[in-house]
mmCIF file with all atom_site columns, C-alpha atoms in Angstrom:
data_model
loop_
_atom_site.group_PDB
_atom_site.id
_atom_site.type_symbol
_atom_site.label_atom_id
_atom_site.label_alt_id
_atom_site.label_comp_id
_atom_site.label_asym_id
_atom_site.label_entity_id
_atom_site.label_seq_id
_atom_site.pdbx_PDB_ins_code
_atom_site.Cartn_x
_atom_site.Cartn_y
_atom_site.Cartn_z
_atom_site.occupancy
_atom_site.B_iso_or_equiv
_atom_site.pdbx_formal_charge
_atom_site.auth_seq_id
_atom_site.auth_comp_id
_atom_site.auth_asym_id
_atom_site.auth_atom_id
_atom_site.pdbx_PDB_model_num
ATOM 1  C CA . MET A 1 1  ? -10.178 24.434  10.369  1.00 89.00 ? 2  MET A CA 1
ATOM 2  C CA . PRO A 1 2  ? -6.866  24.063  8.664   1.00 92.00 ? 3  PRO A CA 1
ATOM 3  C CA . THR A 1 3  ? -6.827  23.841  4.668   1.00 93.00 ? 4  THR A CA 1
ATOM 4  C CA . ILE A 1 4  ? -4.798  21.332  2.689   1.00 93.00 ? 5  ILE A CA 1
ATOM 5  C CA . SER A 1 5  ? -4.229  20.923  -0.973  1.00 94.00 ? 6  SER A CA 1
ATOM 6  C CA . LEU A 1 6  ? -4.992  18.088  -3.068  1.00 92.00 ? 7  LEU A CA 1
ATOM 7  C CA . LYS A 1 7  ? -4.124  17.045  -6.531  1.00 95.00 ? 8  LYS A CA 1
ATOM 8  C CA . LEU A 1 8  ? -6.710  14.759  -8.402  1.00 95.00 ? 9  LEU A CA 1
ATOM 9  C CA . PRO A 1 9  ? -6.864  13.303  -11.890 1.00 96.00 ? 10 PRO A CA 1
ATOM 10 C CA . ASP A 1 10 ? -9.396  14.916  -14.160 1.00 97.00 ? 11 ASP A CA 1
ATOM 11 C CA . SER A 1 11 ? -11.701 11.690  -13.965 1.00 97.00 ? 12 SER A CA 1
ATOM 12 C CA . LEU A 1 12 ? -11.741 11.538  -10.236 1.00 96.00 ? 13 LEU A CA 1
ATOM 13 C CA . LEU A 1 13 ? -12.343 15.418  -9.828  1.00 96.00 ? 14 LEU A CA 1
ATOM 14 C CA . ALA A 1 14 ? -15.410 14.981  -12.332 1.00 97.00 ? 15 ALA A CA 1
ATOM 15 C CA . GLN A 1 15 ? -16.719 12.046  -10.156 1.00 97.00 ? 16 GLN A CA 1
ATOM 16 C CA . LEU A 1 16 ? -16.137 13.991  -6.964  1.00 97.00 ? 17 LEU A CA 1
ATOM 17 C CA . GLU A 1 17 ? -18.113 17.206  -8.366  1.00 97.00 ? 18 GLU A CA 1
ATOM 18 C CA . GLY A 1 18 ? -20.860 15.009  -9.858  1.00 97.00 ? 19 GLY A CA 1
ATOM 19 C CA . GLU A 1 19 ? -21.514 13.000  -6.601  1.00 96.00 ? 20 GLU A CA 1
ATOM 20 C CA . ALA A 1 20 ? -21.260 16.411  -4.515  1.00 97.00 ? 21 ALA A CA 1
ATOM 21 C CA . ARG A 1 21 ? -23.849 17.851  -6.972  1.00 97.00 ? 22 ARG A CA 1
ATOM 22 C CA . ALA A 1 22 ? -26.147 14.752  -6.576  1.00 97.00 ? 23 ALA A CA 1
ATOM 23 C CA . ARG A 1 23 ? -25.772 14.829  -2.833  1.00 96.00 ? 24 ARG A CA 1
ATOM 24 C CA . ARG A 1 24 ? -26.198 18.682  -2.471  1.00 97.00 ? 25 ARG A CA 1
ATOM 25 C CA . VAL A 1 25 ? -23.072 18.961  -0.301  1.00 97.00 ? 26 VAL A CA 1
ATOM 26 C CA . THR A 1 26 ? -19.769 20.720  -1.137  1.00 96.00 ? 27 THR A CA 1
ATOM 27 C CA . LYS A 1 27 ? -16.759 19.044  -2.416  1.00 96.00 ? 28 LYS A CA 1
ATOM 28 C CA . SER A 1 28 ? -14.986 19.470  0.958   1.00 95.00 ? 29 SER A CA 1
ATOM 29 C CA . GLN A 1 29 ? -17.882 17.886  2.955   1.00 96.00 ? 30 GLN A CA 1
ATOM 30 C CA . LEU A 1 30 ? -17.800 14.915  0.754   1.00 97.00 ? 31 LEU A CA 1
ATOM 31 C CA . ILE A 1 31 ? -13.900 14.467  0.950   1.00 96.00 ? 32 ILE A CA 1
ATOM 32 C CA . ARG A 1 32 ? -14.176 14.842  4.697   1.00 96.00 ? 33 ARG A CA 1
ATOM 33 C CA . ALA A 1 33 ? -16.867 12.128  4.915   1.00 96.00 ? 34 ALA A CA 1
ATOM 34 C CA . SER A 1 34 ? -15.067 9.678   2.575   1.00 95.00 ? 35 SER A CA 1
ATOM 35 C CA . LEU A 1 35 ? -11.737 10.159  4.372   1.00 94.00 ? 36 LEU A CA 1
ATOM 36 C CA . ALA A 1 36 ? -13.437 9.668   7.973   1.00 94.00 ? 37 ALA A CA 1
ATOM 37 C CA . LYS A 1 37 ? -15.076 6.362   6.739   1.00 93.00 ? 38 LYS A CA 1
ATOM 38 C CA . GLU A 1 38 ? -11.910 5.013   5.152   1.00 89.00 ? 39 GLU A CA 1
ATOM 39 C CA . LEU A 1 39 ? -9.770  6.002   8.417   1.00 88.00 ? 40 LEU A CA 1
ATOM 40 C CA . ALA A 1 40 ? -12.571 4.272   10.721  1.00 88.00 ? 41 ALA A CA 1
ATOM 41 C CA . ALA A 1 41 ? -12.155 1.109   8.675   1.00 85.00 ? 42 ALA A CA 1
ATOM 42 C CA . ASP A 1 42 ? -10.161 -1.897  9.756   1.00 75.00 ? 43 ASP A CA 1
ATOM 43 C CA . PRO A 1 43 ? -6.608  -0.831  9.059   1.00 73.00 ? 44 PRO A CA 1
ATOM 44 C CA . HIS A 1 44 ? -5.344  -4.432  9.241   1.00 73.00 ? 45 HIS A CA 1
ATOM 45 C CA . PRO A 1 45 ? -7.609  -6.551  7.068   1.00 72.00 ? 46 PRO A CA 1
ATOM 46 C CA . ALA A 1 46 ? -8.009  -10.126 8.435   1.00 77.00 ? 47 ALA A CA 1
ATOM 47 C CA . GLY A 1 47 ? -5.865  -12.662 6.530   1.00 83.00 ? 48 GLY A CA 1
ATOM 48 C CA . PRO A 1 48 ? -2.580  -14.540 6.984   1.00 86.00 ? 49 PRO A CA 1
ATOM 49 C CA . SER A 1 49 ? 0.786   -12.845 7.055   1.00 84.00 ? 50 SER A CA 1
ATOM 50 C CA . CYS A 1 50 ? 3.461   -13.636 4.560   1.00 84.00 ? 51 CYS A CA 1
ATOM 51 C CA . TYR A 1 51 ? 5.223   -15.511 7.050   1.00 83.00 ? 52 TYR A CA 1
ATOM 52 C CA . ASP A 1 52 ? 1.934   -17.612 7.963   1.00 85.00 ? 53 ASP A CA 1
ATOM 53 C CA . LEU A 1 53 ? 1.735   -18.504 4.129   1.00 87.00 ? 54 LEU A CA 1
ATOM 54 C CA . ALA A 1 54 ? 5.463   -19.512 4.020   1.00 85.00 ? 55 ALA A CA 1
ATOM 55 C CA . ARG A 1 55 ? 6.302   -20.971 7.447   1.00 83.00 ? 56 ARG A CA 1
ATOM 56 C CA . ASP A 1 56 ? 6.118   -24.619 6.247   1.00 83.00 ? 57 ASP A CA 1
ATOM 57 C CA . LEU A 1 57 ? 8.993   -23.695 3.839   1.00 80.00 ? 58 LEU A CA 1
ATOM 58 C CA . ALA A 1 58 ? 11.432  -22.407 6.341   1.00 74.00 ? 59 ALA A CA 1
ATOM 59 C CA . GLY A 1 59 ? 14.565  -24.365 6.743   1.00 69.00 ? 60 GLY A CA 1
ATOM 60 C CA . LYS A 1 60 ? 13.769  -26.775 3.923   1.00 68.00 ? 61 LYS A CA 1
ATOM 61 C CA . LEU A 1 61 ? 16.707  -25.931 1.843   1.00 70.00 ? 62 LEU A CA 1
ATOM 62 C CA . ARG A 1 62 ? 19.670  -27.788 3.394   1.00 71.00 ? 63 ARG A CA 1
ATOM 63 C CA . GLY A 1 63 ? 23.076  -28.000 2.029   1.00 70.00 ? 64 GLY A CA 1
ATOM 64 C CA . ARG A 1 64 ? 22.829  -24.593 0.084   1.00 69.00 ? 65 ARG A CA 1
ATOM 65 C CA . THR A 1 65 ? 25.216  -21.572 0.252   1.00 67.00 ? 66 THR A CA 1
ATOM 66 C CA . LYS A 1 66 ? 24.181  -19.929 3.529   1.00 68.00 ? 67 LYS A CA 1
ATOM 67 C CA . ASP A 1 67 ? 24.826  -16.166 2.432   1.00 69.00 ? 68 ASP A CA 1
ATOM 68 C CA . LEU A 1 68 ? 25.472  -15.172 -1.103  1.00 68.00 ? 69 LEU A CA 1
ATOM 69 C CA . ALA A 1 69 ? 25.826  -11.458 -0.189  1.00 72.00 ? 70 ALA A CA 1
ATOM 70 C CA . THR A 1 70 ? 28.979  -11.948 2.051   1.00 73.00 ? 71 THR A CA 1
ATOM 71 C CA . ASN A 1 71 ? 31.186  -14.318 0.266   1.00 75.00 ? 72 ASN A CA 1
ATOM 72 C CA . PRO A 1 72 ? 33.697  -12.292 -1.857  1.00 77.00 ? 73 PRO A CA 1
ATOM 73 C CA . ALA A 1 73 ? 33.767  -15.377 -4.413  1.00 76.00 ? 74 ALA A CA 1
ATOM 74 C CA . HIS A 1 74 ? 30.019  -14.616 -5.580  1.00 73.00 ? 75 HIS A CA 1
ATOM 75 C CA . PHE A 1 75 ? 31.003  -10.960 -6.349  1.00 76.00 ? 76 PHE A CA 1
ATOM 76 C CA . LYS A 1 76 ? 33.483  -11.917 -9.337  1.00 78.00 ? 77 LYS A CA 1
ATOM 77 C CA . GLY A 1 77 ? 32.574  -9.718  -12.208 1.00 80.00 ? 78 GLY A CA 1
ATOM 78 C CA . PHE A 1 78 ? 30.043  -7.847  -10.233 1.00 77.00 ? 79 PHE A CA 1
ATOM 79 C CA . GLY A 1 79 ? 29.740  -4.283  -11.377 1.00 75.00 ? 80 GLY A CA 1
ATOM 80 C CA . GLU A 1 80 ? 32.014  -4.629  -14.418 1.00 76.00 ? 81 GLU A CA 1
#
């Protein structure tokens, strides 16, 4: 089995060591089990996307400047 290296804050390491002792398993076994459980969980939690939340706002601003990033007039004084 390949070996990886992992940096943990002291508080998380203390929790890991305590839990491993309580379960009478190695820290590696506990990390593997936790990682497998996390990766098996639904990677895309159900819920609306950003587009779904804002779709009713699309196209509502009429008569405004189309693109401020391409009009040189909007760059006067920028970076000075």
